[in-house]
């Protein structure tokens, strides 16, 4: 990491503000990482995140943000599969 912000970003859960932006980001990764579907998966998940769940970084221009859940927060019931990545 080049700085403290990048170092913290490495520990967050990478998310996007919309399903379409997640798919665009995945396809960008997939263009240079052919095993992306095998390693990362084939579907998009969706969650509603509240301030009680943790801290989110601001969204960048591509709609990406980092989510840092609070310790002992159970997020499994907040996520669901939103569909396959085309």
PDB file of N, CA and C in Angstrom:
ATOM      1  N   UNK A   1       0.842  -1.184   0.000  1.00  0.00           N
ATOM      2  CA  UNK A   1       0.000   0.000   0.000  1.00  0.00           C
ATOM      3  C   UNK A   1       0.881   1.238   0.000  1.00  0.00           C
ATOM      4  N   UNK A   2       0.428   2.229  -0.749  1.00  0.00           N
ATOM      5  CA  UNK A   2       1.195   3.464  -0.879  1.00  0.00           C
ATOM      6  C   UNK A   2       0.983   4.408   0.299  1.00  0.00           C
ATOM      7  N   UNK A   3      -0.189   4.341   0.928  1.00  0.00           N
ATOM      8  CA  UNK A   3      -0.492   5.229   2.044  1.00  0.00           C
ATOM      9  C   UNK A   3      -1.493   4.545   2.979  1.00  0.00           C
ATOM     10  N   UNK A   4      -1.824   5.238   4.057  1.00  0.00           N
ATOM     11  CA  UNK A   4      -2.708   4.659   5.069  1.00  0.00           C
ATOM     12  C   UNK A   4      -4.091   4.352   4.483  1.00  0.00           C
ATOM     13  N   UNK A   5      -4.614   5.239   3.623  1.00  0.00           N
ATOM     14  CA  UNK A   5      -5.930   4.984   3.030  1.00  0.00           C
ATOM     15  C   UNK A   5      -5.935   3.705   2.200  1.00  0.00           C
ATOM     16  N   UNK A   6      -4.881   3.492   1.405  1.00  0.00           N
ATOM     17  CA  UNK A   6      -4.793   2.263   0.612  1.00  0.00           C
ATOM     18  C   UNK A   6      -4.655   1.045   1.509  1.00  0.00           C
ATOM     19  N   UNK A   7      -3.879   1.187   2.571  1.00  0.00           N
ATOM     20  CA  UNK A   7      -3.683   0.068   3.485  1.00  0.00           C
ATOM     21  C   UNK A   7      -5.012  -0.323   4.135  1.00  0.00           C
ATOM     22  N   UNK A   8      -5.803   0.651   4.550  1.00  0.00           N
ATOM     23  CA  UNK A   8      -7.110   0.361   5.141  1.00  0.00           C
ATOM     24  C   UNK A   8      -8.047  -0.251   4.105  1.00  0.00           C
ATOM     25  N   UNK A   9      -7.969   0.224   2.873  1.00  0.00           N
ATOM     26  CA  UNK A   9      -8.820  -0.293   1.803  1.00  0.00           C
ATOM     27  C   UNK A   9      -8.591  -1.785   1.590  1.00  0.00           C
ATOM     28  N   UNK A  10      -7.370  -2.220   1.756  1.00  0.00           N
ATOM     29  CA  UNK A  10      -7.038  -3.634   1.558  1.00  0.00           C
ATOM     30  C   UNK A  10      -7.789  -4.541   2.541  1.00  0.00           C
ATOM     31  N   UNK A  11      -8.200  -4.014   3.680  1.00  0.00           N
ATOM     32  CA  UNK A  11      -8.891  -4.805   4.692  1.00  0.00           C
ATOM     33  C   UNK A  11     -10.407  -4.734   4.569  1.00  0.00           C
ATOM     34  N   UNK A  12     -10.911  -3.878   3.687  1.00  0.00           N
ATOM     35  CA  UNK A  12     -12.354  -3.728   3.528  1.00  0.00           C
ATOM     36  C   UNK A  12     -12.937  -4.741   2.567  1.00  0.00           C
ATOM     37  N   UNK A  13     -14.248  -4.824   2.558  1.00  0.00           N
ATOM     38  CA  UNK A  13     -14.975  -5.649   1.603  1.00  0.00           C
ATOM     39  C   UNK A  13     -15.316  -4.748   0.425  1.00  0.00           C
ATOM     40  N   UNK A  14     -14.859  -5.128  -0.746  1.00  0.00           N
ATOM     41  CA  UNK A  14     -15.066  -4.329  -1.946  1.00  0.00           C
ATOM     42  C   UNK A  14     -16.520  -4.434  -2.397  1.00  0.00           C
ATOM     43  N   UNK A  15     -17.171  -3.280  -2.577  1.00  0.00           N
ATOM     44  CA  UNK A  15     -18.581  -3.249  -2.959  1.00  0.00           C
ATOM     45  C   UNK A  15     -18.805  -2.154  -3.994  1.00  0.00           C
ATOM     46  N   UNK A  16     -19.984  -2.182  -4.600  1.00  0.00           N
ATOM     47  CA  UNK A  16     -20.383  -1.166  -5.573  1.00  0.00           C
ATOM     48  C   UNK A  16     -21.788  -0.698  -5.255  1.00  0.00           C
ATOM     49  N   UNK A  17     -22.085   0.529  -5.674  1.00  0.00           N
ATOM     50  CA  UNK A  17     -23.386   1.106  -5.326  1.00  0.00           C
ATOM     51  C   UNK A  17     -24.541   0.548  -6.145  1.00  0.00           C
ATOM     52  N   UNK A  18     -24.264  -0.122  -7.282  1.00  0.00           N
ATOM     53  CA  UNK A  18     -25.331  -0.756  -8.056  1.00  0.00           C
ATOM     54  C   UNK A  18     -24.861  -2.105  -8.596  1.00  0.00           C
ATOM     55  N   UNK A  19     -25.824  -2.940  -8.943  1.00  0.00           N
ATOM     56  CA  UNK A  19     -25.519  -4.237  -9.548  1.00  0.00           C
ATOM     57  C   UNK A  19     -24.775  -4.040 -10.869  1.00  0.00           C
ATOM     58  N   UNK A  20     -25.214  -3.090 -11.677  1.00  0.00           N
ATOM     59  CA  UNK A  20     -24.583  -2.840 -12.971  1.00  0.00           C
ATOM     60  C   UNK A  20     -23.117  -2.450 -12.810  1.00  0.00           C
ATOM     61  N   UNK A  21     -22.818  -1.655 -11.795  1.00  0.00           N
ATOM     62  CA  UNK A  21     -21.426  -1.244 -11.571  1.00  0.00           C
ATOM     63  C   UNK A  21     -20.585  -2.415 -11.082  1.00  0.00           C
ATOM     64  N   UNK A  22     -21.179  -3.317 -10.317  1.00  0.00           N
ATOM     65  CA  UNK A  22     -20.463  -4.529  -9.895  1.00  0.00           C
ATOM     66  C   UNK A  22     -20.130  -5.408 -11.097  1.00  0.00           C
ATOM     67  N   UNK A  23     -21.091  -5.561 -11.996  1.00  0.00           N
ATOM     68  CA  UNK A  23     -20.872  -6.384 -13.186  1.00  0.00           C
ATOM     69  C   UNK A  23     -19.803  -5.771 -14.078  1.00  0.00           C
ATOM     70  N   UNK A  24     -19.834  -4.453 -14.253  1.00  0.00           N
ATOM     71  CA  UNK A  24     -18.808  -3.768 -15.051  1.00  0.00           C
ATOM     72  C   UNK A  24     -17.426  -3.980 -14.447  1.00  0.00           C
ATOM     73  N   UNK A  25     -17.321  -3.844 -13.131  1.00  0.00           N
ATOM     74  CA  UNK A  25     -16.033  -4.036 -12.459  1.00  0.00           C
ATOM     75  C   UNK A  25     -15.558  -5.484 -12.592  1.00  0.00           C
ATOM     76  N   UNK A  26     -16.473  -6.431 -12.448  1.00  0.00           N
ATOM     77  CA  UNK A  26     -16.108  -7.842 -12.574  1.00  0.00           C
ATOM     78  C   UNK A  26     -15.586  -8.140 -13.978  1.00  0.00           C
ATOM     79  N   UNK A  27     -16.258  -7.632 -14.984  1.00  0.00           N
ATOM     80  CA  UNK A  27     -15.830  -7.887 -16.364  1.00  0.00           C
ATOM     81  C   UNK A  27     -14.466  -7.278 -16.640  1.00  0.00           C
ATOM     82  N   UNK A  28     -14.161  -6.152 -16.005  1.00  0.00           N
ATOM     83  CA  UNK A  28     -12.834  -5.545 -16.138  1.00  0.00           C
ATOM     84  C   UNK A  28     -11.780  -6.467 -15.517  1.00  0.00           C
ATOM     85  N   UNK A  29     -12.073  -7.021 -14.346  1.00  0.00           N
ATOM     86  CA  UNK A  29     -11.157  -7.973 -13.709  1.00  0.00           C
ATOM     87  C   UNK A  29     -11.022  -9.224 -14.570  1.00  0.00           C
ATOM     88  N   UNK A  30     -12.148  -9.718 -15.054  1.00  0.00           N
ATOM     89  CA  UNK A  30     -12.162 -10.947 -15.839  1.00  0.00           C
ATOM     90  C   UNK A  30     -11.357 -10.822 -17.135  1.00  0.00           C
ATOM     91  N   UNK A  31     -11.264  -9.621 -17.683  1.00  0.00           N
ATOM     92  CA  UNK A  31     -10.527  -9.441 -18.937  1.00  0.00           C
ATOM     93  C   UNK A  31      -9.040  -9.735 -18.773  1.00  0.00           C
ATOM     94  N   UNK A  32      -8.519  -9.589 -17.554  1.00  0.00           N
ATOM     95  CA  UNK A  32      -7.102  -9.883 -17.336  1.00  0.00           C
ATOM     96  C   UNK A  32      -6.876 -11.068 -16.390  1.00  0.00           C
ATOM     97  N   UNK A  33      -7.941 -11.612 -15.826  1.00  0.00           N
ATOM     98  CA  UNK A  33      -7.852 -12.739 -14.892  1.00  0.00           C
ATOM     99  C   UNK A  33      -8.875 -13.782 -15.331  1.00  0.00           C
ATOM    100  N   UNK A  34      -8.451 -14.659 -16.200  1.00  0.00           N
ATOM    101  CA  UNK A  34      -9.368 -15.616 -16.835  1.00  0.00           C
ATOM    102  C   UNK A  34     -10.034 -16.584 -15.859  1.00  0.00           C
ATOM    103  N   UNK A  35      -9.453 -16.795 -14.700  1.00  0.00           N
ATOM    104  CA  UNK A  35     -10.033 -17.694 -13.695  1.00  0.00           C
ATOM    105  C   UNK A  35     -10.957 -16.958 -12.725  1.00  0.00           C
ATOM    106  N   UNK A  36     -11.349 -15.733 -13.050  1.00  0.00           N
ATOM    107  CA  UNK A  36     -12.150 -14.911 -12.131  1.00  0.00           C
ATOM    108  C   UNK A  36     -13.432 -15.613 -11.695  1.00  0.00           C
ATOM    109  N   UNK A  37     -14.148 -16.213 -12.613  1.00  0.00           N
ATOM    110  CA  UNK A  37     -15.412 -16.867 -12.240  1.00  0.00           C
ATOM    111  C   UNK A  37     -15.175 -18.071 -11.335  1.00  0.00           C
ATOM    112  N   UNK A  38     -14.104 -18.796 -11.585  1.00  0.00           N
ATOM    113  CA  UNK A  38     -13.798 -19.964 -10.757  1.00  0.00           C
ATOM    114  C   UNK A  38     -13.370 -19.537  -9.350  1.00  0.00           C
ATOM    115  N   UNK A  39     -12.596 -18.464  -9.253  1.00  0.00           N
ATOM    116  CA  UNK A  39     -12.057 -18.023  -7.967  1.00  0.00           C
ATOM    117  C   UNK A  39     -13.032 -17.119  -7.206  1.00  0.00           C
ATOM    118  N   UNK A  40     -13.665 -16.175  -7.915  1.00  0.00           N
ATOM    119  CA  UNK A  40     -14.502 -15.173  -7.253  1.00  0.00           C
ATOM    120  C   UNK A  40     -15.991 -15.498  -7.262  1.00  0.00           C
ATOM    121  N   UNK A  41     -16.428 -16.303  -8.225  1.00  0.00           N
ATOM    122  CA  UNK A  41     -17.833 -16.673  -8.283  1.00  0.00           C
ATOM    123  C   UNK A  41     -18.509 -16.202  -9.551  1.00  0.00           C
ATOM    124  N   UNK A  42     -19.778 -16.545  -9.676  1.00  0.00           N
ATOM    125  CA  UNK A  42     -20.523 -16.293 -10.909  1.00  0.00           C
ATOM    126  C   UNK A  42     -21.779 -15.454 -10.698  1.00  0.00           C
ATOM    127  N   UNK A  43     -22.021 -15.003  -9.477  1.00  0.00           N
ATOM    128  CA  UNK A  43     -23.234 -14.249  -9.172  1.00  0.00           C
ATOM    129  C   UNK A  43     -22.913 -12.958  -8.417  1.00  0.00           C
ATOM    130  N   UNK A  44     -23.856 -12.040  -8.467  1.00  0.00           N
ATOM    131  CA  UNK A  44     -23.762 -10.781  -7.728  1.00  0.00           C
ATOM    132  C   UNK A  44     -24.606 -10.915  -6.459  1.00  0.00           C
ATOM    133  N   UNK A  45     -24.054 -10.473  -5.355  1.00  0.00           N
ATOM    134  CA  UNK A  45     -24.804 -10.437  -4.099  1.00  0.00           C
ATOM    135  C   UNK A  45     -25.250  -9.007  -3.824  1.00  0.00           C
ATOM    136  N   UNK A  46     -26.322  -8.887  -3.070  1.00  0.00           N
ATOM    137  CA  UNK A  46     -26.854  -7.577  -2.718  1.00  0.00           C
ATOM    138  C   UNK A  46     -27.067  -7.533  -1.214  1.00  0.00           C
ATOM    139  N   UNK A  47     -26.860  -6.353  -0.631  1.00  0.00           N
ATOM    140  CA  UNK A  47     -27.074  -6.181   0.810  1.00  0.00           C
ATOM    141  C   UNK A  47     -27.555  -4.769   1.087  1.00  0.00           C
ATOM    142  N   UNK A  48     -28.305  -4.642   2.143  1.00  0.00           N
ATOM    143  CA  UNK A  48     -28.632  -3.324   2.670  1.00  0.00           C
ATOM    144  C   UNK A  48     -27.712  -3.100   3.859  1.00  0.00           C
ATOM    145  N   UNK A  49     -26.891  -2.073   3.766  1.00  0.00           N
ATOM    146  CA  UNK A  49     -25.922  -1.771   4.820  1.00  0.00           C
ATOM    147  C   UNK A  49     -26.373  -0.513   5.548  1.00  0.00           C
ATOM    148  N   UNK A  50     -26.418  -0.593   6.854  1.00  0.00           N
ATOM    149  CA  UNK A  50     -26.790   0.554   7.672  1.00  0.00           C
ATOM    150  C   UNK A  50     -25.576   1.023   8.474  1.00  0.00           C
ATOM    151  N   UNK A  51     -25.622   2.218   9.036  1.00  0.00           N
ATOM    152  CA  UNK A  51     -24.503   2.674   9.870  1.00  0.00           C
ATOM    153  C   UNK A  51     -24.207   1.733  11.043  1.00  0.00           C
ATOM    154  N   UNK A  52     -25.195   0.972  11.479  1.00  0.00           N
ATOM    155  CA  UNK A  52     -24.977   0.023  12.562  1.00  0.00           C
ATOM    156  C   UNK A  52     -24.156  -1.192  12.164  1.00  0.00           C
ATOM    157  N   UNK A  53     -24.011  -1.424  10.869  1.00  0.00           N
ATOM    158  CA  UNK A  53     -23.232  -2.558  10.380  1.00  0.00           C
ATOM    159  C   UNK A  53     -21.732  -2.280  10.346  1.00  0.00           C
ATOM    160  N   UNK A  54     -21.361  -1.032  10.087  1.00  0.00           N
ATOM    161  CA  UNK A  54     -19.943  -0.713   9.960  1.00  0.00           C
ATOM    162  C   UNK A  54     -19.745   0.615   9.255  1.00  0.00           C
ATOM    163  N   UNK A  55     -18.551   0.774   8.686  1.00  0.00           N
ATOM    164  CA  UNK A  55     -18.155   2.032   8.059  1.00  0.00           C
ATOM    165  C   UNK A  55     -17.877   1.788   6.580  1.00  0.00           C
ATOM    166  N   UNK A  56     -18.365   2.693   5.736  1.00  0.00           N
ATOM    167  CA  UNK A  56     -18.118   2.633   4.292  1.00  0.00           C
ATOM    168  C   UNK A  56     -17.276   3.824   3.871  1.00  0.00           C
ATOM    169  N   UNK A  57     -16.341   3.568   2.964  1.00  0.00           N
ATOM    170  CA  UNK A  57     -15.591   4.671   2.380  1.00  0.00           C
ATOM    171  C   UNK A  57     -16.502   5.383   1.378  1.00  0.00           C
ATOM    172  N   UNK A  58     -16.149   6.610   0.991  1.00  0.00           N
ATOM    173  CA  UNK A  58     -16.930   7.277  -0.060  1.00  0.00           C
ATOM    174  C   UNK A  58     -16.804   6.511  -1.385  1.00  0.00           C
ATOM    175  N   UNK A  59     -17.842   6.568  -2.213  1.00  0.00           N
ATOM    176  CA  UNK A  59     -17.799   5.939  -3.538  1.00  0.00           C
ATOM    177  C   UNK A  59     -16.840   6.706  -4.436  1.00  0.00           C
ATOM    178  N   UNK A  60     -16.108   5.964  -5.260  1.00  0.00           N
ATOM    179  CA  UNK A  60     -15.270   6.627  -6.257  1.00  0.00           C
ATOM    180  C   UNK A  60     -16.084   6.807  -7.544  1.00  0.00           C
ATOM    181  N   UNK A  61     -15.427   7.252  -8.612  1.00  0.00           N
ATOM    182  CA  UNK A  61     -16.126   7.537  -9.877  1.00  0.00           C
ATOM    183  C   UNK A  61     -16.770   6.300 -10.502  1.00  0.00           C
ATOM    184  N   UNK A  62     -16.256   5.117 -10.203  1.00  0.00           N
ATOM    185  CA  UNK A  62     -16.837   3.895 -10.772  1.00  0.00           C
ATOM    186  C   UNK A  62     -17.878   3.260  -9.843  1.00  0.00           C
ATOM    187  N   UNK A  63     -18.233   3.948  -8.762  1.00  0.00           N
ATOM    188  CA  UNK A  63     -19.243   3.431  -7.843  1.00  0.00           C
ATOM    189  C   UNK A  63     -18.719   2.443  -6.820  1.00  0.00           C
ATOM    190  N   UNK A  64     -17.395   2.308  -6.731  1.00  0.00           N
ATOM    191  CA  UNK A  64     -16.779   1.370  -5.785  1.00  0.00           C
ATOM    192  C   UNK A  64     -16.621   2.021  -4.416  1.00  0.00           C
ATOM    193  N   UNK A  65     -16.841   1.222  -3.379  1.00  0.00           N
ATOM    194  CA  UNK A  65     -16.526   1.666  -2.018  1.00  0.00           C
ATOM    195  C   UNK A  65     -16.085   0.463  -1.199  1.00  0.00           C
ATOM    196  N   UNK A  66     -15.403   0.735  -0.102  1.00  0.00           N
ATOM    197  CA  UNK A  66     -14.959  -0.310   0.818  1.00  0.00           C
ATOM    198  C   UNK A  66     -15.881  -0.318   2.029  1.00  0.00           C
ATOM    199  N   UNK A  67     -16.276  -1.499   2.436  1.00  0.00           N
ATOM    200  CA  UNK A  67     -17.106  -1.669   3.625  1.00  0.00           C
ATOM    201  C   UNK A  67     -16.273  -2.343   4.698  1.00  0.00           C
ATOM    202  N   UNK A  68     -16.250  -1.725   5.860  1.00  0.00           N
ATOM    203  CA  UNK A  68     -15.531  -2.264   7.016  1.00  0.00           C
ATOM    204  C   UNK A  68     -16.559  -2.566   8.104  1.00  0.00           C
ATOM    205  N   UNK A  69     -16.985  -3.837   8.202  1.00  0.00           N
ATOM    206  CA  UNK A  69     -18.002  -4.170   9.213  1.00  0.00           C
ATOM    207  C   UNK A  69     -17.430  -4.071  10.622  1.00  0.00           C
ATOM    208  N   UNK A  70     -18.300  -3.725  11.538  1.00  0.00           N
ATOM    209  CA  UNK A  70     -17.900  -3.715  12.943  1.00  0.00           C
ATOM    210  C   UNK A  70     -17.667  -5.147  13.403  1.00  0.00           C
ATOM    211  N   UNK A  71     -16.819  -5.286  14.392  1.00  0.00           N
ATOM    212  CA  UNK A  71     -16.529  -6.596  14.958  1.00  0.00           C
ATOM    213  C   UNK A  71     -17.813  -7.185  15.553  1.00  0.00           C
ATOM    214  N   UNK A  72     -17.984  -8.471  15.392  1.00  0.00           N
ATOM    215  CA  UNK A  72     -19.127  -9.221  15.925  1.00  0.00           C
ATOM    216  C   UNK A  72     -20.460  -8.900  15.258  1.00  0.00           C
ATOM    217  N   UNK A  73     -20.422  -8.234  14.092  1.00  0.00           N
ATOM    218  CA  UNK A  73     -21.647  -7.992  13.334  1.00  0.00           C
ATOM    219  C   UNK A  73     -21.875  -9.197  12.429  1.00  0.00           C
ATOM    220  N   UNK A  74     -23.078  -9.757  12.470  1.00  0.00           N
ATOM    221  CA  UNK A  74     -23.426 -10.893  11.603  1.00  0.00           C
ATOM    222  C   UNK A  74     -24.136 -10.342  10.375  1.00  0.00           C
ATOM    223  N   UNK A  75     -23.477 -10.444   9.237  1.00  0.00           N
ATOM    224  CA  UNK A  75     -24.016  -9.876   8.006  1.00  0.00           C
ATOM    225  C   UNK A  75     -24.713 -10.912   7.129  1.00  0.00           C
ATOM    226  N   UNK A  76     -24.633 -12.181   7.466  1.00  0.00           N
ATOM    227  CA  UNK A  76     -25.147 -13.225   6.575  1.00  0.00           C
ATOM    228  C   UNK A  76     -26.626 -13.048   6.237  1.00  0.00           C
ATOM    229  N   UNK A  77     -27.423 -12.566   7.154  1.00  0.00           N
ATOM    230  CA  UNK A  77     -28.844 -12.385   6.858  1.00  0.00           C
ATOM    231  C   UNK A  77     -29.116 -11.109   6.063  1.00  0.00           C
ATOM    232  N   UNK A  78     -28.119 -10.251   5.901  1.00  0.00           N
ATOM    233  CA  UNK A  78     -28.288  -9.005   5.157  1.00  0.00           C
ATOM    234  C   UNK A  78     -27.992  -9.169   3.665  1.00  0.00           C
ATOM    235  N   UNK A  79     -27.350 -10.267   3.273  1.00  0.00           N
ATOM    236  CA  UNK A  79     -26.959 -10.497   1.885  1.00  0.00           C
ATOM    237  C   UNK A  79     -27.875 -11.522   1.225  1.00  0.00           C
ATOM    238  N   UNK A  80     -28.101 -11.332  -0.066  1.00  0.00           N
ATOM    239  CA  UNK A  80     -28.789 -12.346  -0.855  1.00  0.00           C
ATOM    240  C   UNK A  80     -28.236 -12.313  -2.271  1.00  0.00           C
ATOM    241  N   UNK A  81     -28.396 -13.399  -2.991  1.00  0.00           N
ATOM    242  CA  UNK A  81     -27.932 -13.492  -4.379  1.00  0.00           C
ATOM    243  C   UNK A  81     -28.894 -12.706  -5.255  1.00  0.00           C
ATOM    244  N   UNK A  82     -28.334 -11.756  -6.013  1.00  0.00           N
ATOM    245  CA  UNK A  82     -29.148 -10.882  -6.859  1.00  0.00           C
ATOM    246  C   UNK A  82     -29.177 -11.333  -8.319  1.00  0.00           C
ATOM    247  N   UNK A  83     -28.416 -12.353  -8.657  1.00  0.00           N
ATOM    248  CA  UNK A  83     -28.457 -12.869 -10.015  1.00  0.00           C
ATOM    249  C   UNK A  83     -27.088 -13.185 -10.568  1.00  0.00           C
ATOM    250  N   UNK A  84     -27.054 -13.896 -11.687  1.00  0.00           N
ATOM    251  CA  UNK A  84     -25.772 -14.290 -12.294  1.00  0.00           C
ATOM    252  C   UNK A  84     -25.101 -13.121 -12.995  1.00  0.00           C
ATOM    253  N   UNK A  85     -23.793 -13.226 -13.115  1.00  0.00           N
ATOM    254  CA  UNK A  85     -23.032 -12.261 -13.887  1.00  0.00           C
ATOM    255  C   UNK A  85     -23.084 -12.733 -15.339  1.00  0.00           C
ATOM    256  N   UNK A  86     -23.591 -11.880 -16.238  1.00  0.00           N
ATOM    257  CA  UNK A  86     -23.717 -12.316 -17.651  1.00  0.00           C
ATOM    258  C   UNK A  86     -22.362 -12.588 -18.292  1.00  0.00           C
TER     259      UNK A  86
END
